[in-house]
Tab-separated table of C-alpha atoms in Angstrom:
chain	number	residue	atom	x	y	z
A	418	MET	CA	10.279	8.367	55.707
A	419	ARG	CA	12.572	9.373	52.747
A	420	LEU	CA	10.317	11.301	51.510
A	421	THR	CA	9.809	13.719	55.087
A	422	SER	CA	13.906	13.552	55.021
A	423	ARG	CA	14.315	14.045	51.810
A	424	LEU	CA	12.121	17.633	52.189
A	425	GLY	CA	14.200	18.480	55.366
A	426	ILE	CA	17.909	17.729	54.180
A	427	GLY	CA	17.016	20.427	51.212
A	428	PHE	CA	15.183	22.900	53.568
A	429	MET	CA	18.533	22.616	55.241
A	430	ARG	CA	20.437	23.225	52.075
A	431	ALA	CA	18.385	25.569	51.073
A	432	LEU	CA	18.754	27.731	54.525
A	433	ALA	CA	22.443	27.997	54.195
A	434	HIS	CA	21.993	30.733	51.784
A	435	VAL	CA	20.088	32.863	53.875
A	436	PRO	CA	21.734	35.448	56.220
A	437	LEU	CA	22.644	34.597	59.776
A	438	PRO	CA	20.802	37.154	62.075
A	439	LEU	CA	17.259	35.673	59.756
A	440	VAL	CA	18.770	31.988	60.711
A	441	ARG	CA	19.619	32.793	64.074
A	442	GLY	CA	16.068	34.501	64.666
A	443	PHE	CA	14.136	31.752	63.300
A	444	GLY	CA	16.102	29.167	65.701
A	445	ALA	CA	15.894	31.279	68.542
A	446	ALA	CA	11.605	31.600	67.881
A	447	MET	CA	12.129	28.009	67.557
A	448	GLY	CA	13.777	27.276	70.736
A	449	HIS	CA	11.418	29.036	72.672
A	450	LEU	CA	8.341	27.359	71.178
A	451	LEU	CA	9.974	24.053	71.509
A	452	TYR	CA	10.186	25.149	75.547
A	453	VAL	CA	6.779	25.671	75.392
A	454	LEU	CA	5.500	22.167	73.543
A	455	ALA	CA	8.333	19.775	74.213
A	456	LYS	CA	7.745	18.647	77.942
A	457	PRO	CA	9.081	15.194	77.925
A	458	ARG	CA	12.198	16.274	77.230
A	459	ARG	CA	12.128	20.089	79.464
A	460	ARG	CA	11.546	17.689	82.558
A	461	VAL	CA	14.795	16.044	81.450
A	462	VAL	CA	16.329	19.298	81.755
A	463	ASP	CA	14.702	20.902	84.810
A	464	ALA	CA	16.216	18.295	86.236
A	465	ASN	CA	19.259	17.743	85.052
A	466	LEU	CA	19.141	21.689	86.360
A	467	ALA	CA	17.998	21.145	90.101
A	468	VAL	CA	20.653	18.336	90.444
A	469	CYS	CA	23.602	20.194	89.252
A	470	PHE	CA	23.229	23.153	90.855
A	471	PRO	CA	20.616	23.267	93.547
A	472	GLU	CA	22.456	26.478	94.586
A	473	LYS	CA	20.438	28.376	91.993
A	474	SER	CA	16.794	29.575	91.946
A	475	ALA	CA	14.031	28.727	90.383
A	476	ASP	CA	14.458	31.621	88.273
A	477	GLU	CA	17.526	31.363	87.302
A	478	ARG	CA	17.078	27.604	86.478
A	479	LYS	CA	13.971	28.644	84.336
A	480	ARG	CA	15.915	31.294	82.413
A	481	ILE	CA	19.071	28.647	81.656
A	482	ALA	CA	16.231	26.151	80.589
A	483	ARG	CA	15.021	28.533	77.852
A	484	GLU	CA	18.234	29.489	76.737
A	485	THR	CA	19.530	25.781	75.992
A	486	PHE	CA	16.367	25.322	74.172
A	487	VAL	CA	17.294	28.115	72.398
A	488	TYR	CA	20.676	27.171	71.287
A	489	ALA	CA	19.769	23.331	70.639
A	490	ALA	CA	17.578	24.791	67.642
A	491	GLN	CA	20.180	27.449	66.615
A	492	SER	CA	22.660	24.604	66.484
A	493	PHE	CA	20.757	22.205	64.236
A	494	LEU	CA	19.700	25.544	61.828
A	495	ASP	CA	22.950	26.142	61.945
A	496	ARG	CA	24.179	23.217	60.308
A	497	SER	CA	22.928	24.010	57.208
A	498	TRP	CA	25.018	26.809	56.523
A	499	LEU	CA	27.912	24.640	58.269
A	500	TRP	CA	28.015	21.649	56.248
A	501	HIS	CA	26.620	23.237	53.096
A	502	ALA	CA	26.969	27.288	52.153
A	503	PRO	CA	30.637	28.222	50.040
A	504	GLU	CA	33.925	27.198	52.226
A	505	HIS	CA	34.563	31.297	52.443
A	506	VAL	CA	31.350	31.547	54.153
A	507	VAL	CA	31.949	29.162	56.425
A	508	ALA	CA	35.126	30.315	57.334
A	509	SER	CA	34.129	33.718	57.800
A	510	ARG	CA	32.057	32.705	60.719
A	511	LEU	CA	34.030	30.465	62.433
A	512	LYS	CA	36.966	31.910	65.163
A	513	VAL	CA	39.896	29.917	66.412
A	514	VAL	CA	41.034	31.170	69.356
A	515	GLY	CA	43.176	30.286	72.679
A	516	SER	CA	46.737	28.567	72.905
A	517	ALA	CA	48.996	29.722	70.181
A	518	GLY	CA	50.924	26.592	70.524
A	519	GLU	CA	48.112	24.355	69.994
A	520	ILE	CA	46.987	26.356	67.015
A	521	ASP	CA	50.241	25.560	65.319
A	522	ALA	CA	50.239	21.819	66.544
A	523	LEU	CA	46.752	21.046	65.941
A	524	ALA	CA	48.211	22.462	61.915
A	525	ASN	CA	51.653	20.945	61.499
A	526	GLY	CA	52.060	18.743	64.439
A	527	HIS	CA	52.863	15.194	64.514
A	528	GLU	CA	51.854	13.938	67.730
A	529	PRO	CA	48.772	11.782	68.511
A	530	THR	CA	46.318	14.414	69.555
A	531	ILE	CA	42.799	13.681	71.523
A	532	LEU	CA	40.327	16.880	71.418
A	533	PHE	CA	38.057	16.550	74.222
A	534	ALA	CA	34.934	18.169	73.195
A	535	PRO	CA	32.127	18.311	75.684
A	536	HIS	CA	28.261	18.816	74.546
A	537	PHE	CA	28.173	22.078	74.178
A	538	TYR	CA	25.668	23.055	71.325
A	539	ALA	CA	28.427	24.542	69.312
A	540	LEU	CA	30.291	20.941	68.667
A	541	ASP	CA	29.337	20.593	65.279
A	542	ALA	CA	30.410	24.162	64.409
A	543	ALA	CA	34.586	23.450	66.548
A	544	ALA	CA	34.441	20.081	64.239
A	545	THR	CA	34.433	21.876	61.131
A	546	ALA	CA	36.778	24.737	62.446
A	547	LEU	CA	39.573	22.141	63.250
A	548	THR	CA	38.883	20.199	60.178
A	549	MET	CA	39.168	23.624	58.176
A	550	HIS	CA	42.669	24.177	60.463
A	551	THR	CA	44.356	20.963	59.444
A	552	ARG	CA	45.220	18.228	56.914
A	553	ARG	CA	46.483	16.057	59.511
A	554	PRO	CA	43.957	12.521	59.705
A	555	SER	CA	41.369	12.718	62.114
A	556	THR	CA	38.455	10.486	64.055
A	557	THR	CA	35.539	11.112	64.713
A	558	ILE	CA	33.028	8.580	66.819
A	559	TYR	CA	29.298	9.220	66.112
A	560	THR	CA	25.721	7.345	66.575
A	561	THR	CA	23.709	5.857	63.353
A	562	GLN	CA	20.737	7.573	62.605
A	563	ARG	CA	18.166	5.670	62.204
A	564	ASP	CA	17.382	7.560	59.079
A	565	PRO	CA	19.902	6.149	56.389
A	566	MET	CA	19.220	9.316	54.394
A	567	ILE	CA	19.932	11.574	57.776
A	568	ASP	CA	22.551	9.090	58.702
A	569	ALA	CA	24.511	9.719	54.915
A	570	TRP	CA	23.687	13.648	55.680
A	571	VAL	CA	24.988	13.918	59.038
A	572	SER	CA	28.092	11.750	58.058
A	573	GLU	CA	29.128	13.793	54.757
A	574	GLY	CA	28.648	17.118	56.805
A	575	ARG	CA	30.971	16.079	59.169
A	576	ARG	CA	33.304	15.010	56.336
A	577	ARG	CA	32.649	18.199	54.544
A	578	PHE	CA	36.129	19.525	55.068
A	579	GLY	CA	39.894	17.728	56.168
A	580	ASN	CA	40.969	14.561	55.945
A	581	VAL	CA	38.337	13.181	58.322
A	582	THR	CA	36.962	8.950	59.217
A	583	THR	CA	33.592	9.356	60.669
A	584	LEU	CA	33.073	5.775	62.754
A	585	ASN	CA	30.241	4.283	64.416
A	586	ARG	CA	30.588	3.000	67.999
A	587	VAL	CA	30.188	-0.877	66.940
A	588	ASP	CA	33.227	-0.195	64.788
A	589	GLY	CA	35.831	-1.145	67.751
A	590	ILE	CA	38.889	0.619	69.262
A	591	LYS	CA	41.358	-0.588	66.848
A	592	PRO	CA	40.742	1.729	64.259
A	593	ILE	CA	40.554	4.434	66.755
A	594	VAL	CA	43.960	3.439	68.455
A	595	ALA	CA	45.901	2.953	64.851
A	596	GLY	CA	45.052	6.284	63.619
A	597	LEU	CA	46.220	8.202	66.931
A	598	ARG	CA	49.640	5.785	66.749
A	599	LYS	CA	50.070	7.149	63.150
A	600	GLY	CA	49.696	10.682	64.777
A	601	GLY	CA	46.494	11.051	64.052
A	602	ILE	CA	43.423	13.275	66.192
A	603	LEU	CA	40.502	12.443	67.498
A	604	TYR	CA	37.550	14.199	68.140
A	605	LEU	CA	35.919	12.710	71.234
A	606	LEU	CA	32.630	13.654	73.268
A	607	PRO	CA	33.039	11.463	75.744
A	608	ASP	CA	30.260	12.624	78.919
A	609	MET	CA	27.574	10.759	77.881
A	610	ASP	CA	25.416	8.324	79.607
A	611	PHE	CA	25.798	5.271	77.208
A	612	GLY	CA	24.544	2.461	79.802
A	613	ARG	CA	25.885	0.429	82.844
A	614	ASP	CA	27.718	-1.579	80.145
A	615	GLN	CA	29.964	0.832	78.818
A	616	THR	CA	30.348	3.638	81.586
A	617	VAL	CA	31.940	4.000	85.276
A	618	PHE	CA	30.513	6.033	88.357
A	619	VAL	CA	32.553	9.131	89.096
A	620	PRO	CA	30.662	12.359	90.546
A	621	PHE	CA	29.061	14.830	88.139
A	622	TYR	CA	28.461	18.199	90.099
A	623	GLY	CA	28.575	16.067	92.948
A	624	VAL	CA	26.601	12.703	92.038
A	625	GLN	CA	27.723	9.639	91.149
A	626	ALA	CA	26.862	10.081	87.279
A	627	ALA	CA	27.432	7.271	84.738
A	628	THR	CA	30.409	8.134	82.692
A	629	MET	CA	32.597	7.110	79.518
A	630	PRO	CA	36.136	6.694	80.749
A	631	SER	CA	37.070	6.288	76.782
A	632	LEU	CA	39.059	10.045	77.094
A	633	SER	CA	41.621	7.955	79.794
A	634	ARG	CA	41.406	4.598	78.178
A	635	PHE	CA	42.394	5.903	74.113
A	636	ALA	CA	45.136	8.159	75.774
A	637	ARG	CA	46.161	5.639	76.478
A	638	LEU	CA	46.231	3.062	74.440
A	639	GLY	CA	47.273	6.131	71.141
A	640	ARG	CA	49.673	7.832	73.124
A	641	ALA	CA	48.027	10.552	72.905
A	642	ARG	CA	48.068	14.435	74.375
A	643	VAL	CA	44.407	15.659	75.684
A	644	VAL	CA	43.577	18.893	74.736
A	645	PRO	CA	40.215	20.125	75.236
A	646	VAL	CA	38.049	22.304	72.876
A	647	LEU	CA	35.569	24.534	74.245
A	648	SER	CA	32.864	25.664	71.734
A	649	ARG	CA	30.995	28.938	72.069
A	650	PHE	CA	28.163	31.009	69.827
A	651	THR	CA	28.673	34.466	69.199
A	652	ARG	CA	26.505	37.126	67.267
A	653	GLY	CA	28.787	36.411	63.805
A	654	GLY	CA	28.987	32.878	63.882
A	655	TYR	CA	31.217	30.988	66.708
A	656	GLU	CA	34.117	31.028	69.053
A	657	ILE	CA	36.128	27.965	69.049
A	658	GLU	CA	38.900	27.863	72.015
A	659	LEU	CA	41.707	25.303	72.223
A	660	LEU	CA	43.098	25.286	75.403
A	661	PRO	CA	46.744	23.829	76.233
A	662	ALA	CA	47.031	20.180	76.396
A	663	TRP	CA	46.731	18.475	80.264
A	664	THR	CA	49.659	17.530	82.594
A	665	ASN	CA	50.129	14.206	83.724
A	666	PHE	CA	47.222	12.769	82.009
A	667	PRO	CA	46.487	9.937	81.528
A	668	THR	CA	47.512	7.543	84.656
A	669	ASP	CA	47.085	4.126	85.299
A	670	ASP	CA	43.971	4.984	86.941
A	671	LEU	CA	41.391	5.222	85.101
A	672	MET	CA	38.523	5.761	87.552
A	673	ALA	CA	40.789	8.674	89.139
A	674	ASP	CA	40.967	10.045	85.076
A	675	THR	CA	37.317	9.702	84.843
A	676	ALA	CA	36.780	11.940	88.111
A	677	LEU	CA	39.293	14.669	86.646
A	678	MET	CA	37.415	15.063	83.505
A	679	ASN	CA	33.926	15.346	85.089
A	680	LYS	CA	35.766	17.541	87.460
A	681	ARG	CA	37.346	20.308	84.318
A	682	LEU	CA	34.659	19.643	82.659
A	683	GLN	CA	32.296	21.201	85.068
A	684	GLY	CA	34.380	24.324	85.181
A	685	TYR	CA	33.827	24.548	81.670
A	686	ILE	CA	30.096	24.375	81.781
A	687	ASP	CA	29.950	26.886	84.534
A	688	THR	CA	31.555	29.574	81.944
A	689	MET	CA	28.051	28.784	79.630
A	690	PRO	CA	25.451	26.747	81.752
A	691	SER	CA	22.815	27.372	78.895
A	692	GLN	CA	25.032	25.911	76.110
A	693	TYR	CA	25.322	22.750	77.516
A	694	TYR	CA	23.514	19.653	76.414
A	695	TRP	CA	20.833	19.582	79.210
A	696	VAL	CA	18.586	17.792	76.913
A	697	HIS	CA	20.606	14.211	76.933
A	698	ARG	CA	19.427	12.635	80.227
A	699	ARG	CA	22.496	12.369	82.439
A	700	PHE	CA	21.636	10.953	84.975
A	701	LYS	CA	19.582	8.401	83.345
A	702	THR	CA	21.747	5.080	84.901
A	703	ARG	CA	22.061	5.452	88.442
A	704	PRO	CA	23.636	3.931	90.862
A	705	GLU	CA	21.951	0.221	92.575
A	706	GLY	CA	19.696	1.155	94.849
A	707	ALA	CA	19.967	5.138	93.987
A	708	PRO	CA	16.055	6.457	93.435
A	709	PRO	CA	15.666	6.970	89.600
A	710	VAL	CA	16.165	11.106	88.503
A	711	TYR	CA	13.496	10.957	86.259
């Protein structure tokens, strides 16, 4: 296992120096191959798309499914240059756009801020771009990898630029809230199903979906603003868009806040459905008595 991990990380370090068109081309070929070979994961994607886009034709959903495997592979390989290429190369491939006020606040503000970063495949590019744009203390939460060497590689990559703390989900909420109350930034990805004990059921594309209520909870406890971050693939790298901070959020109603988060997320996904993380079993936890999706 350690030899495999060492070889994999070495490959990514070497790939960091390959021209981006070749990296993207390799990723596209790998994605098409995965679409054919990774049948269990393809069934997950197909089920997600059928639930969320019943109005689309079977051919349209198949196109989205193929594209999502390509984006998944490309985003994985792009971590090579995001985490290992020279800083000027990384900076040249990442463009931060959107609200001028939010871009300035990211760099120079002092208010507690949660960056709501949905699971688009470009999420690591967005995290890198935003930490390159600020020296403010920022925190991100991640799931520990089973291989300690890979876990260390991922954590180091995500801390490469800026003043970043990576926390595991088992570290609890105290360090997160403390960081926010000191005027820090939290890069939060709450749009996943982590099981019945950690989620609430709210609609997602009209279907009750187990959803983390952490966006509302952390915003309330940390007295923080919520700024959505949308990350998109471009030919030359990535575009990261900061949208205006949400108003009247959070409220005292955790369920309503989480439902609103999912509703707004749907609007973001509809602008680039192929780039969302459909490989995740988004509907694996079902309400009592509801039939399984997968």
